[in-house]
Amino acid sequence: MSQPRTRVVIIGGGPGGYEAALVAAQLGADVTVIEESGLGGSCVLSDCVPSKTLIATASLMAAMEGTKDLGIRFDHDDAFAGGAADAPRIYARIRDLARAQSADVAARVAREGVRVINARGRLARPGVVAVGDTELTADTVLIATGAHPRELPGVVPDGERLLTNRQLYDLPELPSELIVVGSGVTGAEFASGFQALGSQVTLVSSREHVLPHEDADAAMVVEGVFRRRGMTVLSKSRAVSASRTADGVEVSLEDGRTVRGSHCLLTVGMVPSTEGIGLAESGVAVDERGFIMVDRVSRTFAPGVYAAGDCTGVWMLASVAAMQGRIAMWHSLGEAVQPLRLQHVAATIFTEPEIATVGVSQQDVDSGKVLARAVMLPLATNARAKMDGFSDGFVKLFVRRNSGIVLGGVIVAPRASELILGVSLAVEQQLTVDEIAHTFAVYPSLTGSITEAARQLMQPVDDGSR
Ligand SMILES: Cc1cc2nc3c(=O)[nH]c(=O)nc-3n(C[C@H](O)[C@H](O)[C@H](O)COP(=O)(O)OP(=O)(O)OC[C@H]3O[C@@H](n4cnc5c(N)ncnc54)[C@H](O)[C@@H]3O)c2cc1C
């Protein structure tokens, strides 16, 4: 007699949910995904994919700015001057691409035999998920409901002038004077992108520098580029309110100043989508900010109920959400599983230039938490960077003091998101600087600076410590 199939019900079809569904289906489970918007989730439909699509156009525009220096003459000299972005076409492309990506995800899960219910789901009790009046029983439930943009108290985004990142792509035009409130990753990315597209951008930062939680050297490079390209960066300026004026917006700062512009984009954090879905009633604990509490194999406090992705607040990245979802399924379906390791997550901030990081941080080293040596090589002296016509950026490597094992790195460069893989591999495989130094890099190439950094770190310092 064959064993009955394990029933898995997943609430939320973003990377946390759909990647889990694929693993569970592969392992023979009977899988249902309940998704109220569209497969791919906010990641595909409103957040990650749309923003990176906008930034793809913006990067090309930024690259075009340097074409004169590379010896290219256009018949119409101002072909790439500000204002050349065709905003309706850019937004239409973004919406089309997001829909197409969502359809690809839907087709993939359908091929694997996953059932999808387009509705809102809630946990009725452990082992039972309610969709309207219907109750679905499950051996395993995964909650992957994501998060949504936080709003400033008293400011209601209207989708016309006062905007969250999810309302940008329905605008009829490019914001001429965009005020971005918040200088974290999302704020910095949009400020960079819209500036390259031709908006006059003011970035309102409550902190001394933009990207306060990132590598300080990297943040300084990016802030320097922002200012040089004409962005107004208001540091130590906390926005307390934003409102519409007759023809635009006005943002009030804590110190009494006001900033005026055509549009205001609020990027002041994300709130977990965990309210009204029956968590407390089912014994699923949330922290004081509403994030679901999970262990490293994605278990909540309720038996048989797992959670993955932004609703857990572990690290708001699509890759982390997907890994948490897969781990939940491997664990619940009895497979060997390695608990989530955040030390090796590669992440990128898609500004111009990009900042890519992996492994330990400068802060870990400076605070003495990790005993490491570091080297930082500016890309200004890299031959390929010169040929490509840029000078803002660097490669930084952290290696264990005596053994020389690579512990982490930071790359600031165009397409740093692609370049970081070599460092990620080194961290994951515990390669030493000697091994990197003996690896061939192409000449000329930006990755040549990674092997050069490793060469500079080759001699271990024998100071008696480990
Ligand atoms: C502007 C922006 C840019 C980003 N860029 C990147 C990037 O470049 N790289 C990166 O790795 N990450 C990026 N992120 C983060 C990334 O988007 C998230 O980490 C990722 O979406 C998390 O996936 P998730 O599955 O947890 O949630 P989501 O993608 O938010 O999906 C959750 C889904 O659950 C559904 N849902 C919620 N409640 C219910 C319910 N009760 N019933 C049914 N369905 C429900 C929602 O409709 C949604 O579709 C970005 C985020 C933002 C805001």
Coordinates of C-alpha atoms and ligand atoms in Angstrom, one line a residue:
M1 CA 0.0 0.0 0.0
S2 CA 1.4 3.4 -1.0
Q3 CA 1.8 6.1 1.7
P4 CA -0.7 9.0 1.4
R5 CA 0.9 12.1 -0.1
T6 CA 1.8 14.8 2.4
R7 CA -0.5 17.8 2.0
V8 CA 1.3 21.2 1.9
V9 CA -0.6 24.5 1.9
I10 CA 1.3 27.7 1.3
I11 CA -0.1 31.2 1.8
G12 CA 1.7 33.6 -0.5
G13 CA 3.1 33.1 -3.9
G14 CA 6.3 35.2 -3.8
P15 CA 9.8 33.7 -3.8
G16 CA 9.3 32.4 -0.3
G17 CA 6.1 30.6 -1.3
Y18 CA 6.6 29.5 -4.9
E19 CA 10.2 28.2 -4.4
A20 CA 8.9 26.2 -1.5
A21 CA 6.1 24.9 -3.7
L22 CA 8.6 23.7 -6.3
V23 CA 10.7 21.8 -3.7
A24 CA 7.6 20.2 -2.1
A25 CA 6.2 19.1 -5.5
Q26 CA 9.6 17.7 -6.4
L27 CA 9.5 15.6 -3.2
G28 CA 6.1 14.2 -4.1
A29 CA 3.8 16.3 -1.8
D30 CA 0.3 17.4 -2.7
V31 CA 0.9 21.2 -2.9
T32 CA -1.6 24.1 -2.9
V33 CA -0.5 27.8 -3.1
I34 CA -3.0 30.5 -2.1
E35 CA -2.1 33.9 -3.6
E36 CA -4.3 36.9 -3.7
S37 CA -2.4 39.0 -6.3
G38 CA -0.3 37.1 -8.7
L39 CA 2.4 34.4 -8.7
G40 CA 5.9 35.8 -8.2
G41 CA 4.5 37.9 -5.4
S42 CA 5.4 41.5 -4.7
C43 CA 9.0 40.6 -5.7
V44 CA 8.0 40.1 -9.3
L45 CA 4.9 42.3 -9.6
S46 CA 5.8 45.5 -7.7
D47 CA 9.1 45.5 -5.9
C48 CA 12.3 43.8 -7.0
V49 CA 11.7 43.0 -10.7
P50 CA 10.0 46.4 -11.6
S51 CA 12.7 48.4 -9.8
K52 CA 15.6 46.5 -11.4
T53 CA 13.9 46.9 -14.8
L54 CA 13.7 50.7 -14.3
I55 CA 17.3 50.7 -13.2
A56 CA 18.4 48.8 -16.3
T57 CA 17.2 51.7 -18.4
A58 CA 18.7 54.2 -16.0
S59 CA 22.1 52.5 -16.1
L60 CA 22.1 52.7 -19.9
M61 CA 21.2 56.4 -19.7
A62 CA 24.0 56.9 -17.1
A63 CA 26.5 55.1 -19.4
M64 CA 25.4 57.3 -22.3
E65 CA 26.4 60.4 -20.4
G66 CA 30.1 59.3 -20.6
T67 CA 30.0 58.5 -24.3
K68 CA 31.6 61.8 -25.4
D69 CA 34.7 61.0 -23.2
L70 CA 34.9 57.6 -25.0
G71 CA 35.1 59.4 -28.4
I72 CA 31.5 59.0 -29.6
R73 CA 30.0 61.9 -31.4
F74 CA 26.2 62.1 -32.0
D75 CA 24.7 64.0 -34.9
H76 CA 22.3 65.5 -32.5
D77 CA 24.6 66.5 -29.7
D78 CA 22.0 66.5 -27.0
A79 CA 20.6 63.1 -27.9
F80 CA 21.3 61.8 -24.4
A81 CA 20.9 65.0 -22.4
G82 CA 18.4 65.0 -19.5
G83 CA 14.7 64.6 -20.4
A84 CA 15.4 62.0 -23.1
A85 CA 13.7 59.2 -21.1
D86 CA 10.4 58.2 -22.5
A87 CA 8.7 57.6 -19.2
P88 CA 5.4 56.0 -20.5
R89 CA 7.4 53.5 -22.5
I90 CA 9.7 52.7 -19.6
Y91 CA 6.7 52.2 -17.3
A92 CA 4.9 50.1 -19.9
R93 CA 8.0 47.9 -20.4
I94 CA 8.3 47.5 -16.6
R95 CA 4.6 46.4 -16.2
D96 CA 4.8 44.0 -19.2
L97 CA 8.0 42.5 -18.0
A98 CA 6.6 41.9 -14.5
R99 CA 3.5 40.3 -15.9
A100 CA 5.5 38.1 -18.2
Q101 CA 7.8 37.0 -15.3
S102 CA 4.7 36.3 -13.2
A103 CA 3.3 34.2 -16.0
D104 CA 6.6 32.3 -16.3
V105 CA 6.4 31.4 -12.6
A106 CA 2.8 30.4 -12.9
A107 CA 3.6 28.1 -15.9
R108 CA 6.5 26.6 -14.0
V109 CA 4.5 25.7 -10.8
A110 CA 1.7 24.4 -13.0
R111 CA 4.1 22.1 -14.8
E112 CA 5.1 20.7 -11.4
G113 CA 1.5 19.9 -10.6
V114 CA 1.0 22.6 -7.9
R115 CA -2.6 23.8 -7.4
V116 CA -3.0 27.6 -7.2
I117 CA -6.0 29.3 -5.6
N118 CA -6.3 33.0 -6.4
A119 CA -7.7 34.2 -3.2
R120 CA -6.8 35.5 0.3
G121 CA -5.9 32.8 2.8
R122 CA -5.8 32.7 6.5
L123 CA -4.8 30.2 9.2
A124 CA -7.9 28.9 10.8
R125 CA -5.9 26.8 13.2
P126 CA -2.7 24.7 13.0
G127 CA -3.2 22.3 10.1
V128 CA -6.2 24.2 8.6
V129 CA -6.2 27.1 6.2
A130 CA -9.4 29.0 5.4
V131 CA -10.1 30.4 2.0
G132 CA -13.4 32.2 2.2
D133 CA -15.8 29.6 3.6
T134 CA -13.7 26.7 2.4
E135 CA -11.3 24.9 4.8
L136 CA -8.2 23.1 3.5
T137 CA -6.5 20.6 5.8
A138 CA -2.7 20.3 5.6
D139 CA 0.1 18.4 7.2
T140 CA 2.4 21.4 6.7
V141 CA 1.4 25.0 6.3
L142 CA 3.9 27.6 5.1
I143 CA 3.2 31.3 5.6
A144 CA 5.0 33.5 3.1
T145 CA 2.8 36.6 3.0
G146 CA 5.6 39.1 2.5
A147 CA 5.6 42.8 3.5
H148 CA 4.3 46.1 2.3
P149 CA 5.7 49.7 2.4
R150 CA 5.6 51.6 5.7
E151 CA 3.9 55.0 5.5
L152 CA 4.9 58.1 7.3
P153 CA 2.4 58.8 10.1
G154 CA -0.3 61.2 8.8
V155 CA 0.8 60.9 5.2
V156 CA -1.5 59.0 2.9
P157 CA 0.1 58.1 -0.5
D158 CA -2.3 59.1 -3.2
G159 CA -0.6 57.4 -6.2
E160 CA -0.3 60.7 -8.0
R161 CA 2.2 62.9 -6.1
L162 CA 2.8 61.2 -2.8
L163 CA 4.0 57.7 -3.7
T164 CA 5.2 54.4 -2.4
N165 CA 7.5 52.4 -4.6
R166 CA 4.5 50.3 -5.7
Q167 CA 2.8 53.4 -7.3
L168 CA 5.6 54.6 -9.5
Y169 CA 4.9 52.8 -12.7
D170 CA 1.4 54.1 -13.2
L171 CA 2.5 57.7 -13.4
P172 CA 1.9 59.5 -16.7
E173 CA 5.4 61.1 -16.7
L174 CA 8.8 61.2 -15.2
P175 CA 8.8 63.1 -11.9
S176 CA 10.6 66.4 -12.8
E177 CA 11.6 67.2 -9.2
L178 CA 11.5 64.0 -7.1
I179 CA 12.0 64.1 -3.3
V180 CA 13.0 60.7 -2.0
V181 CA 12.4 60.3 1.7
G182 CA 14.7 57.7 3.2
S183 CA 18.2 56.9 2.2
G184 CA 18.3 53.1 2.9
V185 CA 18.7 50.6 0.1
T186 CA 15.4 51.3 -1.6
G187 CA 15.7 55.1 -1.3
A188 CA 19.2 55.1 -2.7
E189 CA 18.3 52.8 -5.6
F190 CA 15.4 55.0 -6.7
A191 CA 17.2 58.2 -6.2
S192 CA 20.1 56.9 -8.3
G193 CA 17.8 55.5 -11.0
F194 CA 15.5 58.6 -11.4
Q195 CA 18.5 60.9 -11.4
A196 CA 20.0 58.9 -14.3
L197 CA 16.6 59.1 -16.1
G198 CA 16.6 62.9 -15.9
S199 CA 14.7 63.8 -12.7
Q200 CA 16.1 66.4 -10.4
V201 CA 16.4 64.4 -7.2
T202 CA 16.5 65.5 -3.6
L203 CA 17.3 62.7 -1.2
V204 CA 16.2 63.3 2.4
S205 CA 18.3 61.3 4.8
S206 CA 17.8 61.2 8.6
R207 CA 21.4 60.0 9.0
E208 CA 24.8 61.6 8.4
H209 CA 25.4 59.6 5.3
V210 CA 23.3 57.7 2.8
L211 CA 23.1 53.9 3.2
P212 CA 23.9 54.1 6.9
H213 CA 23.8 50.3 7.4
E214 CA 26.2 49.5 4.5
D215 CA 30.0 49.5 4.2
A216 CA 30.9 53.1 5.0
D217 CA 33.6 53.3 2.2
A218 CA 31.1 52.1 -0.3
A219 CA 28.4 54.5 0.9
M220 CA 30.8 57.4 0.6
V221 CA 31.7 56.5 -3.0
V222 CA 28.0 56.4 -3.9
E223 CA 27.1 59.6 -2.1
G224 CA 30.0 61.3 -3.8
V225 CA 28.7 60.2 -7.2
F226 CA 25.1 61.3 -6.3
R227 CA 26.3 64.8 -5.4
R228 CA 28.7 65.1 -8.4
R229 CA 25.8 64.3 -10.7
G230 CA 23.7 67.1 -9.2
M231 CA 21.6 65.3 -6.6
T232 CA 20.8 67.3 -3.5
V233 CA 21.5 65.1 -0.5
L234 CA 20.0 66.5 2.7
S235 CA 21.8 64.6 5.5
K236 CA 20.7 64.6 9.2
S237 CA 17.3 65.7 8.0
R238 CA 14.4 63.8 9.3
A239 CA 11.1 64.2 7.3
V240 CA 8.1 64.5 9.5
S241 CA 5.3 65.0 7.0
A242 CA 4.6 65.4 3.3
S243 CA 1.6 67.0 1.7
R244 CA 0.4 68.2 -1.7
T245 CA 0.6 71.7 -2.9
A246 CA -1.3 73.3 -5.8
D247 CA 1.2 71.9 -8.3
G248 CA 3.4 69.5 -6.4
V249 CA 4.5 68.4 -2.9
E250 CA 6.0 69.8 0.2
V251 CA 8.0 67.8 2.7
S252 CA 8.5 69.2 6.2
L253 CA 11.7 68.4 8.1
E254 CA 12.0 68.0 11.8
D255 CA 14.2 71.1 12.1
G256 CA 11.4 73.3 10.5
R257 CA 12.8 73.5 7.0
T258 CA 10.6 72.5 4.0
V259 CA 11.5 71.0 0.7
R260 CA 9.4 71.4 -2.4
G261 CA 9.2 69.2 -5.5
S262 CA 6.9 67.7 -8.1
H263 CA 6.6 64.3 -6.5
C264 CA 7.5 62.6 -3.2
L265 CA 8.6 59.0 -2.9
L266 CA 8.4 57.5 0.5
T267 CA 10.9 54.7 1.2
V268 CA 10.8 54.5 5.0
G269 CA 10.8 50.7 5.5
M270 CA 8.6 47.7 5.1
V271 CA 5.9 46.3 7.4
P272 CA 5.2 42.6 7.6
S273 CA 1.9 41.4 6.1
T274 CA 0.9 39.4 9.1
E275 CA -2.2 41.1 10.4
G276 CA -5.6 39.5 10.1
I277 CA -4.4 36.1 9.0
G278 CA -5.1 34.1 12.2
L279 CA -1.6 33.9 13.5
A280 CA -2.1 34.7 17.2
E281 CA -5.3 32.4 17.3
S282 CA -3.1 29.6 16.0
G283 CA -0.2 30.0 18.3
V284 CA 2.2 31.6 15.7
A285 CA 4.2 34.1 17.6
V286 CA 5.2 37.5 16.2
D287 CA 7.7 40.0 17.5
E288 CA 6.9 43.5 18.6
R289 CA 7.1 44.8 15.0
G290 CA 4.8 42.0 13.7
F291 CA 7.4 39.7 12.1
I292 CA 6.8 36.0 12.5
M293 CA 9.4 34.4 14.8
V294 CA 11.1 31.4 13.2
D295 CA 14.1 29.3 13.8
R296 CA 16.8 28.5 11.3
V297 CA 14.8 25.7 9.6
S298 CA 11.8 28.2 9.3
R299 CA 9.6 26.6 12.1
T300 CA 7.2 28.9 13.9
F301 CA 6.1 28.3 17.4
A302 CA 3.0 26.4 16.2
P303 CA 3.4 22.7 15.3
G304 CA 3.4 22.1 11.5
V305 CA 3.4 25.8 10.7
Y306 CA 6.5 27.2 8.9
A307 CA 7.1 30.8 7.7
A308 CA 9.5 32.2 5.1
G309 CA 10.5 35.5 3.5
D310 CA 9.8 39.1 4.4
C311 CA 7.0 38.2 6.8
T312 CA 9.8 36.9 9.1
G313 CA 12.0 39.9 8.7
V314 CA 15.1 37.7 8.8
W315 CA 16.7 39.5 5.8
M316 CA 14.5 41.1 3.2
L317 CA 16.0 39.7 0.1
A318 CA 14.3 37.5 -2.5
S319 CA 17.2 35.0 -2.3
V320 CA 16.8 34.6 1.5
A321 CA 13.0 34.3 1.2
A322 CA 13.5 31.5 -1.4
M323 CA 16.0 29.7 0.7
Q324 CA 13.9 29.9 3.8
G325 CA 11.0 28.4 1.9
R326 CA 13.0 25.6 0.5
I327 CA 14.5 24.8 3.9
A328 CA 11.0 24.7 5.4
M329 CA 10.0 22.1 2.8
W330 CA 13.1 19.9 3.1
H331 CA 12.7 19.9 6.9
S332 CA 9.0 19.2 7.0
L333 CA 9.2 16.5 4.3
G334 CA 12.0 14.7 6.1
E335 CA 15.0 15.5 3.9
A336 CA 18.5 16.2 5.2
V337 CA 18.6 20.0 5.7
Q338 CA 21.2 22.6 6.5
P339 CA 19.8 25.4 8.7
L340 CA 19.8 28.9 7.2
R341 CA 23.3 30.5 7.2
L342 CA 23.2 34.2 6.8
Q343 CA 27.0 34.7 6.9
H344 CA 27.3 33.8 3.2
V345 CA 24.5 35.8 1.7
A346 CA 25.5 37.9 -1.3
A347 CA 23.6 41.2 -1.6
T348 CA 23.7 44.1 -4.0
I349 CA 22.5 47.7 -3.9
F350 CA 21.7 48.6 -7.4
T351 CA 22.8 52.2 -7.4
E352 CA 25.1 53.7 -10.0
P353 CA 27.8 52.3 -9.3
E354 CA 26.5 49.1 -7.7
I355 CA 27.6 48.0 -4.2
A356 CA 27.9 44.2 -3.8
T357 CA 28.8 42.6 -0.5
V358 CA 29.3 39.1 0.9
G359 CA 30.4 37.7 4.2
V360 CA 31.9 39.6 7.1
S361 CA 31.6 43.4 7.1
Q362 CA 34.1 46.2 7.9
Q363 CA 32.1 46.8 11.1
D364 CA 32.7 43.2 12.2
V365 CA 36.4 43.7 11.7
D366 CA 36.6 47.2 13.3
S367 CA 34.6 46.0 16.4
G368 CA 37.0 43.1 16.9
K369 CA 34.1 40.6 16.4
V370 CA 36.2 39.0 13.6
L371 CA 40.0 38.9 13.5
A372 CA 40.7 39.8 9.9
R373 CA 43.0 41.7 7.6
A374 CA 41.6 43.8 4.8
V375 CA 42.8 45.4 1.7
M376 CA 40.9 47.9 -0.5
L377 CA 41.9 48.5 -4.1
P378 CA 40.5 51.5 -5.9
L379 CA 39.3 50.6 -9.4
A380 CA 40.6 54.0 -10.7
T381 CA 44.0 52.3 -11.4
N382 CA 42.4 49.2 -13.0
A383 CA 43.1 49.2 -16.8
R384 CA 39.7 47.9 -17.7
A385 CA 38.0 50.6 -15.6
K386 CA 40.0 53.2 -17.4
M387 CA 39.0 51.8 -20.8
D388 CA 35.4 51.7 -19.8
G389 CA 35.6 55.3 -18.6
F390 CA 34.9 55.1 -14.9
S391 CA 36.9 55.7 -11.8
D392 CA 34.4 55.4 -8.9
G393 CA 34.7 52.1 -7.2
F394 CA 36.9 49.6 -5.4
V395 CA 37.4 46.0 -4.4
K396 CA 37.8 45.2 -0.7
L397 CA 38.6 41.7 0.7
F398 CA 38.6 40.5 4.3
V399 CA 40.7 37.5 5.2
R400 CA 41.2 35.6 8.4
R401 CA 44.3 37.0 10.1
N402 CA 46.7 34.0 10.0
S403 CA 45.2 31.4 7.8
G404 CA 44.3 33.9 5.0
I405 CA 40.9 32.3 4.4
V406 CA 38.6 34.7 2.6
L407 CA 35.8 35.8 4.9
G408 CA 34.1 38.4 2.9
G409 CA 34.3 41.3 0.4
V410 CA 32.8 44.5 -1.0
I411 CA 32.8 45.5 -4.6
V412 CA 31.7 48.9 -5.8
A413 CA 31.6 49.0 -9.6
P414 CA 29.2 48.9 -12.5
R415 CA 27.7 45.4 -12.5
A416 CA 29.3 44.6 -9.1
S417 CA 26.3 42.3 -8.7
E418 CA 27.9 40.0 -11.3
L419 CA 31.5 40.5 -10.1
I420 CA 30.8 39.4 -6.5
L421 CA 30.3 35.7 -7.4
G422 CA 34.1 35.0 -7.3
V423 CA 34.3 36.4 -3.8
S424 CA 31.1 34.5 -2.8
L425 CA 32.6 31.2 -4.0
A426 CA 35.8 31.9 -2.1
V427 CA 33.8 32.6 1.1
E428 CA 31.5 29.5 0.7
Q429 CA 34.4 27.2 -0.2
Q430 CA 36.8 28.7 2.4
L431 CA 39.4 29.5 -0.2
T432 CA 42.6 31.2 0.9
V433 CA 44.1 34.3 -0.6
D434 CA 46.9 32.1 -2.0
E435 CA 44.3 30.1 -3.9
I436 CA 42.6 33.3 -5.3
A437 CA 46.0 34.8 -6.1
H438 CA 46.9 31.8 -8.1
T439 CA 43.7 31.9 -10.1
F440 CA 43.8 33.4 -13.6
A441 CA 41.8 36.5 -14.1
V442 CA 41.5 37.9 -17.7
Y443 CA 43.6 40.9 -18.6
P444 CA 42.2 43.5 -18.7
S445 CA 39.3 42.9 -16.4
L446 CA 37.7 44.3 -13.2
T447 CA 38.0 40.8 -11.7
G448 CA 41.8 41.3 -12.1
S449 CA 41.5 43.6 -9.0
I450 CA 40.1 40.7 -7.0
T451 CA 43.1 38.5 -7.7
E452 CA 45.4 41.6 -7.2
A453 CA 43.8 42.2 -3.8
A454 CA 44.4 38.6 -2.9
R455 CA 48.1 38.9 -3.9
Q456 CA 48.4 41.9 -1.6
L457 CA 47.1 39.9 1.3
M458 CA 49.2 36.8 0.6
Q459 CA 51.8 37.3 3.4
P460 CA 50.1 36.3 6.7
V461 CA 51.0 38.6 9.6
D462 CA 52.5 36.4 12.4
D463 CA 51.5 38.4 15.4
G464 CA 50.7 35.4 17.6
S465 CA 46.9 35.8 17.4
R466 CA 44.5 33.5 15.6
Ligands
LIG1 C1 11.8 48.4 -4.2 C2 12.3 47.0 -3.8 C3 13.3 46.5 -4.5 C4 13.8 45.2 -4.1 N1 14.9 44.7 -4.8 C5 15.4 43.5 -4.5 C6 16.5 43.0 -5.2 O1 17.1 43.6 -6.1 N2 17.0 41.8 -4.8 C7 16.4 41.1 -3.8 O2 16.9 40.0 -3.4 N3 15.4 41.6 -3.1 C8 14.9 42.8 -3.4 N4 13.8 43.3 -2.7 C9 13.2 42.5 -1.6 C10 12.3 41.4 -2.2 O3 11.3 42.0 -3.1 C11 11.7 40.6 -1.1 O4 12.6 40.2 -0.2 C12 10.9 39.4 -1.6 O5 9.8 39.9 -2.4 C13 10.3 38.6 -0.4 O6 9.6 37.5 -1.0 P1 8.3 36.9 -0.1 O7 8.0 35.7 -0.8 O8 8.7 36.9 1.3 O9 7.2 38.0 -0.3 P2 6.5 38.8 -1.5 O10 7.3 38.8 -2.7 O11 6.0 40.1 -0.9 O12 5.2 37.9 -1.8 C14 4.2 37.7 -0.8 C15 2.9 37.4 -1.5 O13 1.9 37.0 -0.6 C16 0.7 37.4 -1.0 N5 -0.2 37.5 0.2 C17 0.0 38.2 1.3 N6 -1.0 37.9 2.2 C18 -1.8 36.9 1.6 C19 -2.9 36.2 2.0 N7 -3.4 36.4 3.3 N8 -3.5 35.3 1.2 C20 -2.9 35.1 0.0 N9 -1.8 35.8 -0.5 C21 -1.3 36.7 0.3 C22 0.9 38.8 -1.6 O14 -0.1 39.1 -2.5 C23 2.3 38.6 -2.3 O15 2.1 38.2 -3.6 C24 13.3 44.5 -3.0 C25 12.2 45.1 -2.3 C26 11.8 46.3 -2.7 C27 10.6 46.9 -1.9

